[in-house]
mmCIF file of C-alpha atoms and ligand atoms in Angstrom:
data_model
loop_
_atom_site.group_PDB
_atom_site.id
_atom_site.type_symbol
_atom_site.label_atom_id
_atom_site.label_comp_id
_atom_site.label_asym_id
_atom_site.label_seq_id
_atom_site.Cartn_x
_atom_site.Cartn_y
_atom_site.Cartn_z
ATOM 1 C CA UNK L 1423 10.657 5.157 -28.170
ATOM 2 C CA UNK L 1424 13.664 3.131 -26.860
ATOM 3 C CA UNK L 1425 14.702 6.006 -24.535
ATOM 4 C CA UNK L 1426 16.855 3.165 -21.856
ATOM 5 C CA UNK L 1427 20.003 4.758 -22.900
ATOM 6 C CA UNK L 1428 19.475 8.543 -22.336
ATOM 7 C CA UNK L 1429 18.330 7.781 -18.916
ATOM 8 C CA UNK L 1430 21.377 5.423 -18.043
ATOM 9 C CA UNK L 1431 22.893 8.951 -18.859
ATOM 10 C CA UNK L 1432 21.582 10.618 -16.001
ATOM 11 C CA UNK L 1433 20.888 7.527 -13.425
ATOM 12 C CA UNK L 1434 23.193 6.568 -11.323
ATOM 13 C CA UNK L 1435 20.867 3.646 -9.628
ATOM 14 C CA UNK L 1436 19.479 0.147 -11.359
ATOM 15 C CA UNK L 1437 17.468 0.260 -14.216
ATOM 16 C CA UNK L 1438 16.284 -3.209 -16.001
ATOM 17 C CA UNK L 1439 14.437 -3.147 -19.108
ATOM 18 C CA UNK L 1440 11.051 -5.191 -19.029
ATOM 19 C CA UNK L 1441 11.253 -6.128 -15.873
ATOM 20 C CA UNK L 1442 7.971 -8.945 -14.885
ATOM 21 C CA UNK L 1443 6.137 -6.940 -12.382
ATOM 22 C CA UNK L 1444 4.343 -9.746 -11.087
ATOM 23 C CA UNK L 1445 7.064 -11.206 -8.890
ATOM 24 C CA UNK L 1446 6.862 -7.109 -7.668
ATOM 25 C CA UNK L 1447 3.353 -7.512 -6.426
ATOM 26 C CA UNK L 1448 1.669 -9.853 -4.121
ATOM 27 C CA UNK L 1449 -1.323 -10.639 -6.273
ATOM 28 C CA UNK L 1450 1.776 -12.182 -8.618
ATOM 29 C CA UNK L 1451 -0.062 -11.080 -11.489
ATOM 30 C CA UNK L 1452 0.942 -8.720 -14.602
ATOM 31 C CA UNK L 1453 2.596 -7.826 -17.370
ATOM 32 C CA UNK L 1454 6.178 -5.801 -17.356
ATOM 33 C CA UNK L 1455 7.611 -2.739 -16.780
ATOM 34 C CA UNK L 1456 9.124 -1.099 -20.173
ATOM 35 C CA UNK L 1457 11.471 0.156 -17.557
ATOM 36 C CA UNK L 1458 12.112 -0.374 -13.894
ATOM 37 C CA UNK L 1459 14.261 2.250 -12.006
ATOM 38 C CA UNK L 1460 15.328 1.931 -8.765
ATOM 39 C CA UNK L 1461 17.186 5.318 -7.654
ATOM 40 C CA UNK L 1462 20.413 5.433 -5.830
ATOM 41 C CA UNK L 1463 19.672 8.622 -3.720
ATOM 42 C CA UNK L 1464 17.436 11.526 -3.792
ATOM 43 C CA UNK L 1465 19.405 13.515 -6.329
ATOM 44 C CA UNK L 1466 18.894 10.368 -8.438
ATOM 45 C CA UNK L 1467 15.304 10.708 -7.949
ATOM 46 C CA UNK L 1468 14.976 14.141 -9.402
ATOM 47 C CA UNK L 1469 16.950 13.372 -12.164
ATOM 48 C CA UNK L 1470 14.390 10.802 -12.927
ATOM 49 C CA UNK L 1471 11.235 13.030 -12.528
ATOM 50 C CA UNK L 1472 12.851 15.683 -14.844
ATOM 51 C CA UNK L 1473 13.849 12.893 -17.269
ATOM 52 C CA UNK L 1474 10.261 11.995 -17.086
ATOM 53 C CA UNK L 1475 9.041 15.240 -17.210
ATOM 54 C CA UNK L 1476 11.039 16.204 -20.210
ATOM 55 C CA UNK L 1477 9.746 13.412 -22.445
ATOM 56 C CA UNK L 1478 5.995 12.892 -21.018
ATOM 57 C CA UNK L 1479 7.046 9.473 -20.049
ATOM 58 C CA UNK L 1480 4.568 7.998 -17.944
ATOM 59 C CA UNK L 1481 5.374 6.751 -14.084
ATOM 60 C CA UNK L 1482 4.582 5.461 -10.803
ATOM 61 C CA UNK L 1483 6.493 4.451 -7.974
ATOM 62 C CA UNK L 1484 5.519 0.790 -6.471
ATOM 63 C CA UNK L 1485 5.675 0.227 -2.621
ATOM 64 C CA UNK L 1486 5.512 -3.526 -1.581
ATOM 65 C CA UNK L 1487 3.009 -4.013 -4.197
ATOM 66 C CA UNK L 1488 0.412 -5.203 -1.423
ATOM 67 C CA UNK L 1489 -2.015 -3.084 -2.901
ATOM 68 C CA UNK L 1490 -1.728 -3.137 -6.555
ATOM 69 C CA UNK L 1491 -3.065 -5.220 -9.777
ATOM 70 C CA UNK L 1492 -1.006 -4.703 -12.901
ATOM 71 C CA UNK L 1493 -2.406 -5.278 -16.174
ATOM 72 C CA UNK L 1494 -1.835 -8.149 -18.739
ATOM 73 C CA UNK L 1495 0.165 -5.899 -20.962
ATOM 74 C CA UNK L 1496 2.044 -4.772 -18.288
ATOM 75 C CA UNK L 1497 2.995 -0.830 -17.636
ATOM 76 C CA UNK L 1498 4.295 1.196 -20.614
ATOM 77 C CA UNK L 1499 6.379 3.727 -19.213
ATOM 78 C CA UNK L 1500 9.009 3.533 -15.869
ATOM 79 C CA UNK L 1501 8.328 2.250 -12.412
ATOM 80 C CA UNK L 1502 10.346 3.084 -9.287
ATOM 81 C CA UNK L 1503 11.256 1.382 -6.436
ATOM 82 C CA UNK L 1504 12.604 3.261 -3.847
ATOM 83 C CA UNK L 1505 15.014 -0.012 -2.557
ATOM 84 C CA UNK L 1506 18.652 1.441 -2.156
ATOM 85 C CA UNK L 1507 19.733 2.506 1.413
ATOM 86 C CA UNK L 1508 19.002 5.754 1.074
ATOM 87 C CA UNK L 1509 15.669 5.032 1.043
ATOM 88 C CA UNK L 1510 15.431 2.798 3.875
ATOM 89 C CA UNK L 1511 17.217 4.026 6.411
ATOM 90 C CA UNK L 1512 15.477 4.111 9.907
ATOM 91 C CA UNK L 1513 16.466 5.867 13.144
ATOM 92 C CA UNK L 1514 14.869 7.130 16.286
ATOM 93 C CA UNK L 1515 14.842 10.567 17.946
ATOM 94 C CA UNK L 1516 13.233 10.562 21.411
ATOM 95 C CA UNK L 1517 9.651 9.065 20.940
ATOM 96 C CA UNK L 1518 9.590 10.017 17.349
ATOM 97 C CA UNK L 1519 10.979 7.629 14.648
ATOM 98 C CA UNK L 1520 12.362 8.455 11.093
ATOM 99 C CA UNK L 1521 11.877 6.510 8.759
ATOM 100 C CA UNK L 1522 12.544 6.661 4.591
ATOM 101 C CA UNK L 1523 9.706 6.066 2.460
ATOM 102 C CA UNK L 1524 11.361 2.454 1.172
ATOM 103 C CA UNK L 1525 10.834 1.051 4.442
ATOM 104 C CA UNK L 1526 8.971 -2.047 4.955
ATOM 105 C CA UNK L 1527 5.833 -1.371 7.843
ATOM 106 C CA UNK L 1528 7.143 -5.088 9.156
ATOM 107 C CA UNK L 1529 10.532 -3.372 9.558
ATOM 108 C CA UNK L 1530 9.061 -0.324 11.222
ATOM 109 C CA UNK L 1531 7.448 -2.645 13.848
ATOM 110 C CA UNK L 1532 10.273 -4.074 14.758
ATOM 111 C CA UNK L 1533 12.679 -1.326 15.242
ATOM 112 C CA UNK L 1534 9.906 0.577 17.550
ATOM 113 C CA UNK L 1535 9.566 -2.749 19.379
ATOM 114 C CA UNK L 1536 13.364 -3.199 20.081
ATOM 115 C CA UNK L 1537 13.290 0.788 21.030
ATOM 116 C CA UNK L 1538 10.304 -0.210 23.401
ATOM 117 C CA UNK L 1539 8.180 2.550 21.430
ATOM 118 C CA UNK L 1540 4.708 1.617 21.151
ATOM 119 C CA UNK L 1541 1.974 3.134 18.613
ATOM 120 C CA UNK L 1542 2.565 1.456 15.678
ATOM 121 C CA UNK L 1543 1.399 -2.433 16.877
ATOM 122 C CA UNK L 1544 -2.002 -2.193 14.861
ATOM 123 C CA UNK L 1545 -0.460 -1.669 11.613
ATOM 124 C CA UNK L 1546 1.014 -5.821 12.380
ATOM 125 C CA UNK L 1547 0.407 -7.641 9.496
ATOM 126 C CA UNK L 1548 -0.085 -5.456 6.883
ATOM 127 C CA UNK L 1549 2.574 -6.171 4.220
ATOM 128 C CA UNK L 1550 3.559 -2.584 2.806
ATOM 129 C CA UNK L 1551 6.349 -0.057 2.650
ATOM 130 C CA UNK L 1552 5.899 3.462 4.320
ATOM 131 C CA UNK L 1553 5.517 5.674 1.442
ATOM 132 C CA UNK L 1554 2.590 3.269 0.177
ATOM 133 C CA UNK L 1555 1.208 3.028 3.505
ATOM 134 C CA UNK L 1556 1.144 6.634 4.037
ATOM 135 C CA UNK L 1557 -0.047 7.726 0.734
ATOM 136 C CA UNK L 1558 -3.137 5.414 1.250
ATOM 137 C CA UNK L 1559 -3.298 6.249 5.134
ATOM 138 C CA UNK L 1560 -3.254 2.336 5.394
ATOM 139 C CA UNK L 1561 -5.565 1.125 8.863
ATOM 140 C CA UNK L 1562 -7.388 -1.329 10.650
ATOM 141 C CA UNK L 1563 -10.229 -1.859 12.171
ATOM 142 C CA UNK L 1564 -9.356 -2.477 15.419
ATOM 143 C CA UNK L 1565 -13.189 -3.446 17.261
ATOM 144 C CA UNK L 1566 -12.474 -7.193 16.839
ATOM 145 C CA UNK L 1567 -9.373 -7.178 18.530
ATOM 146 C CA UNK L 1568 -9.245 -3.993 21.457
ATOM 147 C CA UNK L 1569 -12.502 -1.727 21.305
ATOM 148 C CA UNK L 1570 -14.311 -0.014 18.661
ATOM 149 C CA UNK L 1571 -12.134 2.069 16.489
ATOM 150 C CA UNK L 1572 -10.194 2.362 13.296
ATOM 151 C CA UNK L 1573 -6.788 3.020 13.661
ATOM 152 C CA UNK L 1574 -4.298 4.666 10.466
ATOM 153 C CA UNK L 1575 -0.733 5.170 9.862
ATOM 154 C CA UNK L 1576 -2.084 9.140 9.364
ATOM 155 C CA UNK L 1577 -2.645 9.395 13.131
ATOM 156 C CA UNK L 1578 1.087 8.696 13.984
ATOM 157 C CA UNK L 1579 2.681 11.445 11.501
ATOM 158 C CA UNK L 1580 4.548 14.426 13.197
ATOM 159 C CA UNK L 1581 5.936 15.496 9.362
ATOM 160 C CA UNK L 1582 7.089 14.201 6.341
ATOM 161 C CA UNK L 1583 9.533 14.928 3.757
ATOM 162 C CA UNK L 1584 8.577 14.673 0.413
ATOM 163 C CA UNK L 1585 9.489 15.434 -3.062
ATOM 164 C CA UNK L 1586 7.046 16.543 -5.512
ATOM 165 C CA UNK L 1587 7.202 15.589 -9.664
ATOM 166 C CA UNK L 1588 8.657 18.600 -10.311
ATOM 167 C CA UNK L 1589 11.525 17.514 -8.047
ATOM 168 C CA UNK L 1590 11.260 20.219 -5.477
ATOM 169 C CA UNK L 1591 11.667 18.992 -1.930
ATOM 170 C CA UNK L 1592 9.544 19.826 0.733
ATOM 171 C CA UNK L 1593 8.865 19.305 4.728
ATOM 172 C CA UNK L 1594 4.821 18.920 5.047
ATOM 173 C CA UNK L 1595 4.007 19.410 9.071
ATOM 174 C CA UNK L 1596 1.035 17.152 10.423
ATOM 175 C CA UNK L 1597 -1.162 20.614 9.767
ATOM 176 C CA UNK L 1598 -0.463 20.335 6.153
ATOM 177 C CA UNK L 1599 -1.594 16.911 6.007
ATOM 178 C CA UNK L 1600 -5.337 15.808 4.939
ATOM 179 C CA UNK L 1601 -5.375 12.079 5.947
ATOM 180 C CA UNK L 1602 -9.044 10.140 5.227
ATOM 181 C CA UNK L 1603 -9.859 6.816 5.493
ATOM 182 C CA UNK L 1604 -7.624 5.395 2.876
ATOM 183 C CA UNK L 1605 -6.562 8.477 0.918
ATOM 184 C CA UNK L 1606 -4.385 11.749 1.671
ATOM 185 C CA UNK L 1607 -3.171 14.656 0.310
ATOM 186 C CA UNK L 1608 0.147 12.768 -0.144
ATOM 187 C CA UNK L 1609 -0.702 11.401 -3.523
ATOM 188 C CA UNK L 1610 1.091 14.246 -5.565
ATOM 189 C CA UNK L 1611 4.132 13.424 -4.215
ATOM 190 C CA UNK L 1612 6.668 10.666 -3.680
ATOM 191 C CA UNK L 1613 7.802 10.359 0.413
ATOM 192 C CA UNK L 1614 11.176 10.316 1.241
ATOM 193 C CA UNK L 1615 11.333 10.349 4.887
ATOM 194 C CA UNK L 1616 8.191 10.080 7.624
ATOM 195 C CA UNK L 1617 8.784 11.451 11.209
ATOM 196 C CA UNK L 1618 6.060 9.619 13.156
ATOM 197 C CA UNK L 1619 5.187 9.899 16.744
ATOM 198 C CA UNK L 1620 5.119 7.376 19.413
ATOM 199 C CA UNK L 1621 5.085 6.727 23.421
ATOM 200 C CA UNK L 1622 7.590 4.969 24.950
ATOM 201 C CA UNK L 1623 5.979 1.469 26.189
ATOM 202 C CA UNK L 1624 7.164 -1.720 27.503
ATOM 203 C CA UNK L 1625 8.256 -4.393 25.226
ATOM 204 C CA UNK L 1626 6.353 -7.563 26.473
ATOM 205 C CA UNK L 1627 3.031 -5.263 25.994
ATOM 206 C CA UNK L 1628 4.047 -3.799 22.371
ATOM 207 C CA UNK L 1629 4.767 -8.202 22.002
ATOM 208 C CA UNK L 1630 1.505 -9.122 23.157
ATOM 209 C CA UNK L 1631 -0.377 -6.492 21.032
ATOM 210 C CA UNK L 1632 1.525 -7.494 17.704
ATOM 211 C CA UNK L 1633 0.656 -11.224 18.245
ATOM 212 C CA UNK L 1634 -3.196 -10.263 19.029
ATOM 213 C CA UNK L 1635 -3.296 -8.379 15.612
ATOM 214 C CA UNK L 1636 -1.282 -11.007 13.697
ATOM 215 C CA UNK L 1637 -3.904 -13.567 15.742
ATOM 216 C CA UNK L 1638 -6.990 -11.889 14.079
ATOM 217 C CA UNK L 1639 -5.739 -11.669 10.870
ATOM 218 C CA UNK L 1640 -4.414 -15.251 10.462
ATOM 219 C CA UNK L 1641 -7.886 -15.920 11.626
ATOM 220 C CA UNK L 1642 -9.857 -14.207 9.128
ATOM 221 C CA UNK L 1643 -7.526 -13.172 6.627
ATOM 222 C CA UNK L 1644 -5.559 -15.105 3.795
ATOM 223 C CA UNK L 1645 -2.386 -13.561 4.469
ATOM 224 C CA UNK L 1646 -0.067 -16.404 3.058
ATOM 225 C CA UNK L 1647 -2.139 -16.670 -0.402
ATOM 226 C CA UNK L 1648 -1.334 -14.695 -3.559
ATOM 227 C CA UNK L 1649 -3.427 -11.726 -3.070
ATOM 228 C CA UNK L 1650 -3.543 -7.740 -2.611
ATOM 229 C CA UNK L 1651 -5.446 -7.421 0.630
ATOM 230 C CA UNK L 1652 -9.109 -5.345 0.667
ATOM 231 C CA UNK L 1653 -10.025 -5.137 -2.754
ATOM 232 C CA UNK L 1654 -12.794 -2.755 -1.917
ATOM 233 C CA UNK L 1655 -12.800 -0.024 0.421
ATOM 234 C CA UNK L 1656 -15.160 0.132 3.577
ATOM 235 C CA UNK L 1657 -18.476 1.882 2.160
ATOM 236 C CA UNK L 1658 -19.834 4.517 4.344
ATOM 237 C CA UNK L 1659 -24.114 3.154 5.282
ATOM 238 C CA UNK L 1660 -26.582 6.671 5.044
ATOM 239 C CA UNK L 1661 -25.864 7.347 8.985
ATOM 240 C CA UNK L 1662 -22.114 7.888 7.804
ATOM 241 C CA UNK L 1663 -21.212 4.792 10.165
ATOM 242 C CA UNK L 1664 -17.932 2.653 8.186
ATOM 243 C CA UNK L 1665 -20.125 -0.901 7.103
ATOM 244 C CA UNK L 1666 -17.463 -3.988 6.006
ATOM 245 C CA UNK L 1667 -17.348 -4.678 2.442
ATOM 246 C CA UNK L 1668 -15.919 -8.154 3.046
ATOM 247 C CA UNK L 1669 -19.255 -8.516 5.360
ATOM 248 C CA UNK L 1670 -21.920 -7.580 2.611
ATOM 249 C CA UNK L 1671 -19.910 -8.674 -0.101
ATOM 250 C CA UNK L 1672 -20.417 -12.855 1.899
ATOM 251 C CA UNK L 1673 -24.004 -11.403 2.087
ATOM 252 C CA UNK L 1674 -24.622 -11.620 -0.953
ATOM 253 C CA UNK L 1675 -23.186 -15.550 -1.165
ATOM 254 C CA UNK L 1676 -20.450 -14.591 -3.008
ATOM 255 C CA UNK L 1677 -17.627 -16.069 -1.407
ATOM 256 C CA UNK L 1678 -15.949 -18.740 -3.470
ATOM 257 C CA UNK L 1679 -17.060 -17.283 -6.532
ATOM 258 C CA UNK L 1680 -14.777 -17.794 -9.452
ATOM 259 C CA UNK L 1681 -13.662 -16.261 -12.542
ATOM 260 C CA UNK L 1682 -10.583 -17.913 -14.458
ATOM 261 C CA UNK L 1683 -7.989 -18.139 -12.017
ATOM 262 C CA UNK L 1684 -9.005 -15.609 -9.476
ATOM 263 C CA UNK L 1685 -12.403 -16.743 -6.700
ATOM 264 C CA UNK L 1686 -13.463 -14.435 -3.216
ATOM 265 C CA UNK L 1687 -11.978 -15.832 -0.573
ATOM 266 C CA UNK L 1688 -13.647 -17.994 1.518
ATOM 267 C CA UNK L 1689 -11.977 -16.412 4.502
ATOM 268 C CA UNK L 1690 -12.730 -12.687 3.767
ATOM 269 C CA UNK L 1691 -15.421 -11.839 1.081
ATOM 270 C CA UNK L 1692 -13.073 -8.473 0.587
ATOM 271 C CA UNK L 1693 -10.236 -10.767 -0.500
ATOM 272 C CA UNK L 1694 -9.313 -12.224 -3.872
ATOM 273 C CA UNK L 1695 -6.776 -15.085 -4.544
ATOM 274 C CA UNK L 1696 -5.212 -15.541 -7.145
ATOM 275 C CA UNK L 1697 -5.796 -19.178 -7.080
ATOM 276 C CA UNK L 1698 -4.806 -20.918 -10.426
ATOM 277 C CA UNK L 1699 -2.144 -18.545 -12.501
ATOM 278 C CA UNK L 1700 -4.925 -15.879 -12.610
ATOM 279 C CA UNK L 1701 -4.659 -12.880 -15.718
ATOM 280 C CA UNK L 1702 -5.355 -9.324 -14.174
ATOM 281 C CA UNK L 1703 -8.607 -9.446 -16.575
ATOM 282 C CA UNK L 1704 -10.035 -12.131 -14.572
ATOM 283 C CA UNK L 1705 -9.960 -10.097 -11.499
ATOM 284 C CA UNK L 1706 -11.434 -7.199 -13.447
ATOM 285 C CA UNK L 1707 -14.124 -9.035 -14.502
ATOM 286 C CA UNK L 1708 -14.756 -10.884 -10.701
ATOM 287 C CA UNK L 1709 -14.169 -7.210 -9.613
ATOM 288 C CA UNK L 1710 -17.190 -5.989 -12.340
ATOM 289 C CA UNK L 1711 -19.612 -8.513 -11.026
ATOM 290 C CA UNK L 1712 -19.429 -8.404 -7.213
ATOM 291 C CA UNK L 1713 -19.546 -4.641 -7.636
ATOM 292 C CA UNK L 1714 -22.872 -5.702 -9.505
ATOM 293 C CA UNK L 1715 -24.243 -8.280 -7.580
ATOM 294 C CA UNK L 1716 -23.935 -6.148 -4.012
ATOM 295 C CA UNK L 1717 -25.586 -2.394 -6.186
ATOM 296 C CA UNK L 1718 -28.553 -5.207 -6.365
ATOM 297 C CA UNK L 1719 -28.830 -6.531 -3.285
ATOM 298 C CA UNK L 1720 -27.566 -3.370 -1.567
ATOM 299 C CA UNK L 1721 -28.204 -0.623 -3.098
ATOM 300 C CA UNK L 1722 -24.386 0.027 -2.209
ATOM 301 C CA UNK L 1723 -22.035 1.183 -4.838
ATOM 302 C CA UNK L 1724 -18.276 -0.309 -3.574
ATOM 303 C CA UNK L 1725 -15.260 1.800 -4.500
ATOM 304 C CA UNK L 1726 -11.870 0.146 -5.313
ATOM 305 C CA UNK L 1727 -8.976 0.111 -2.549
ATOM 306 C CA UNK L 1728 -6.837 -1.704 -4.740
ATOM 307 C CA UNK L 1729 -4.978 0.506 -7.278
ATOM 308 C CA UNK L 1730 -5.035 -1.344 -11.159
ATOM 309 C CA UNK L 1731 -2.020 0.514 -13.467
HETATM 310 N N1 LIG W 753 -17.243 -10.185 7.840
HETATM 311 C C1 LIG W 753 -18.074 -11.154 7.347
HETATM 312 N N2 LIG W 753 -17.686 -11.852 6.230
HETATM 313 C C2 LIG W 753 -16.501 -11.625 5.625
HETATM 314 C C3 LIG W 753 -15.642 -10.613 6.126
HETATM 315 C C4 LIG W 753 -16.040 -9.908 7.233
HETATM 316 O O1 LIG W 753 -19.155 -11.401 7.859
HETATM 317 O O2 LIG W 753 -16.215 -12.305 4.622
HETATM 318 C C5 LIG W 753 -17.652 -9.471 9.060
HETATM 319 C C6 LIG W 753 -16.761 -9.873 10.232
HETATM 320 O O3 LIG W 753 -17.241 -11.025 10.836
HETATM 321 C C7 LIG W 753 -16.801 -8.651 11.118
HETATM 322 C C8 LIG W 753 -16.991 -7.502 10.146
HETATM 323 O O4 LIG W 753 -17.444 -8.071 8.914
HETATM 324 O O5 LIG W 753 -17.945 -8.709 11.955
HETATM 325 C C9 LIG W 753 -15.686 -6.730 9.949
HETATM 326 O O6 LIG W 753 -14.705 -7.629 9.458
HETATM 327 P P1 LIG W 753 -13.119 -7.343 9.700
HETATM 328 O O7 LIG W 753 -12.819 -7.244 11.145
HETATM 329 O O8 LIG W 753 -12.371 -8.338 8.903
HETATM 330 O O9 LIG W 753 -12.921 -5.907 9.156
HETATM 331 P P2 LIG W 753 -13.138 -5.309 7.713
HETATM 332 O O10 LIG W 753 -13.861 -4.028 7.880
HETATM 333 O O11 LIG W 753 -13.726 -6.291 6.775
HETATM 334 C C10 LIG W 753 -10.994 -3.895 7.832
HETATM 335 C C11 LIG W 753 -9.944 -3.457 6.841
HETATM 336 C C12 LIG W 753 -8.843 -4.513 6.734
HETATM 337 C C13 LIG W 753 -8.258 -4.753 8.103
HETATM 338 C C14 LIG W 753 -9.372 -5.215 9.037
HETATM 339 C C15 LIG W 753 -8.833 -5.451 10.440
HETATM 340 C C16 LIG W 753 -10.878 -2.152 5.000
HETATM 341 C C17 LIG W 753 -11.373 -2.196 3.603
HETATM 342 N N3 LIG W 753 -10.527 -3.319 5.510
HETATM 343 O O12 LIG W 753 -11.651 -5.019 7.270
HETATM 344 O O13 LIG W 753 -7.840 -3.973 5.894
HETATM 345 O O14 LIG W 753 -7.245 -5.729 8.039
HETATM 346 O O15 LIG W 753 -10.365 -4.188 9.096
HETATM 347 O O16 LIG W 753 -9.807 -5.808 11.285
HETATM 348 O O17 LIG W 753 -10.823 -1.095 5.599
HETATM 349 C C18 LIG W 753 -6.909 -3.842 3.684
HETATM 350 O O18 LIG W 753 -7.167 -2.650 3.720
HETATM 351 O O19 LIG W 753 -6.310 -4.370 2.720
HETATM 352 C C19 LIG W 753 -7.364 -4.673 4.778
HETATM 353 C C20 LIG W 753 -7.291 -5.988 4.736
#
């Protein structure tokens, strides 16, 4: 169903017809969008979620794409990309700073280090957009660099605004919100605007903090190949204590395995490149057999980080 034109109807933002989502994701692989939408303002929005409502068309909105593998044959329905201003506006209030669901975490760093707000240093390095971030309740591990705890954006939230597919809007208070280690109760909805809290703190020690993060993850991540960070998430060991699946995945000797165009890392067993024009079915299939090889060595059964549409 070529439905393009009825939707111009009621969109006031962008919309490009099969758009190649691979320059939208930093794996750089996939297929395209039928349509790609990218709303003007939140009334926009809505219109968009009734549209899709209205004629079961199927949808997603994409963050940075730091997280995401999109199939060969692409996505047969609309994506969104919250990109205009209204989504990525940023301001501060006190400690607290606003921020729309658009925003880029990179950008969020640097506005609370120019406002000499700390809090927010350990999310350094991790190339996603607030929405995404918060959705996931995006983290780090942060033993290897300060002491032994894992840190997530869920921690920081005072409230957020949100819209849900129905289009109603609604303010969620920190009370309403069920963060986990990567996953919330935010899923259901799309995020226009995050209040999050921080403390004031001087600017030379938010510095110093940012460059010890961005330090450890040069040093054991790949952060300037084509890839879509942790593939796998942490797996919890029977004591309930978080294990590293980049760890027991490199047990298991798997680092610089291959499969087409896509190998493990030979930094971080957790990581896959996308090393020579890789097809999102070789990193299903790599995906299929380290899952394999470490439920035989292990006993451990890995569950995906990475989102595949
Ligand atoms: N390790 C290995 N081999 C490897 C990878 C790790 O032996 O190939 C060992 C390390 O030496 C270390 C331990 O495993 O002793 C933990 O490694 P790391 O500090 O890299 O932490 P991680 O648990 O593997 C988590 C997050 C990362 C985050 C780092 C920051 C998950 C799935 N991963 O990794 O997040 O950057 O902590 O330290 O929670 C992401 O989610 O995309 C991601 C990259």
């Amino acid at each position: 169903m070529n439905y393009c034109k009825d939707l111009r109807k009621v969109v006031k933002g962008k919309i490009v017809l099969d758009e190649p989502l691979k320059g939208h994701t930093t794996f750089r692989i996939g297929g395209p969008a039928k349509v790609w939408v990218e709303p003007y303002d939140v009334e926009d929005l809505k219109n968009i979620l009734k549209f899709v409502k209205k004629n079961k068309i199927s949808f997603f909105v994409i963050g940075e794409g730091s997280n995401l593998l999109v199939k060969d044959e692409g996505f047969n329905g609309i994506v969104i990309k919250l990109s205009s201003d209204y989504f990525n506006k940023i301001k501060s209030n006190n400690t607290c700073i606003i921020a729309g669901g658009g925003v880029k975490l990179s950008k969020l760093i640097d506005f609370a280090k120019r406002h000499s707000l700390g809090g927010c240093e350990f999310l350094s390095g991790i190339p996603g957009s607030i929405g995404g971030a918060l959705a996931m309740n995006a983290g780090t591990r942060i033993n290897s660099v300060i002491n032994n705890q894992y840190q997530s954006i869920g921690d920081l939230v005072k409230e957020v605004e949100v819209i849900d597919f129905n289009g109603n809007r609604k303010i969620l208070k920190a009370r309403q919100l069920k963060f986990a280690y990567r996953s919330s109760n935010l899923l259901k909805y799309i995020i226009l605007f995050a209040k999050l809290n921080l403390k004031p703190r001087a600017r030379a020690e938010i510095e110093n903090e940012i460059t010890d993060y961005l330090s450890y993850r040069k040093r054991t991540q790949d952060s300037n190949w084509r890839n879509a960070g942790c593939v796998f998430k942490n797996p919890l060991s029977p004591s309930d204590k978080l294990l590293s699946a980049g760890y027991l995945i490199d047990a298991c000797g798997l680092k610089k395995h291959r499969m087409g165009g896509a190998v493990v890392s030979s930094k971080h067993a957790n990581f896959i490149i996308n090393d020579k024009n890789a097809k999102a079915r070789d990193v299903t299939n790599l995906i299929k057999y380290i899952k394999k090889v470490v439920k035989d060595e292990f006993d451990v059964e890995l569950a995906l980080e990475l989102k595949i549409v």
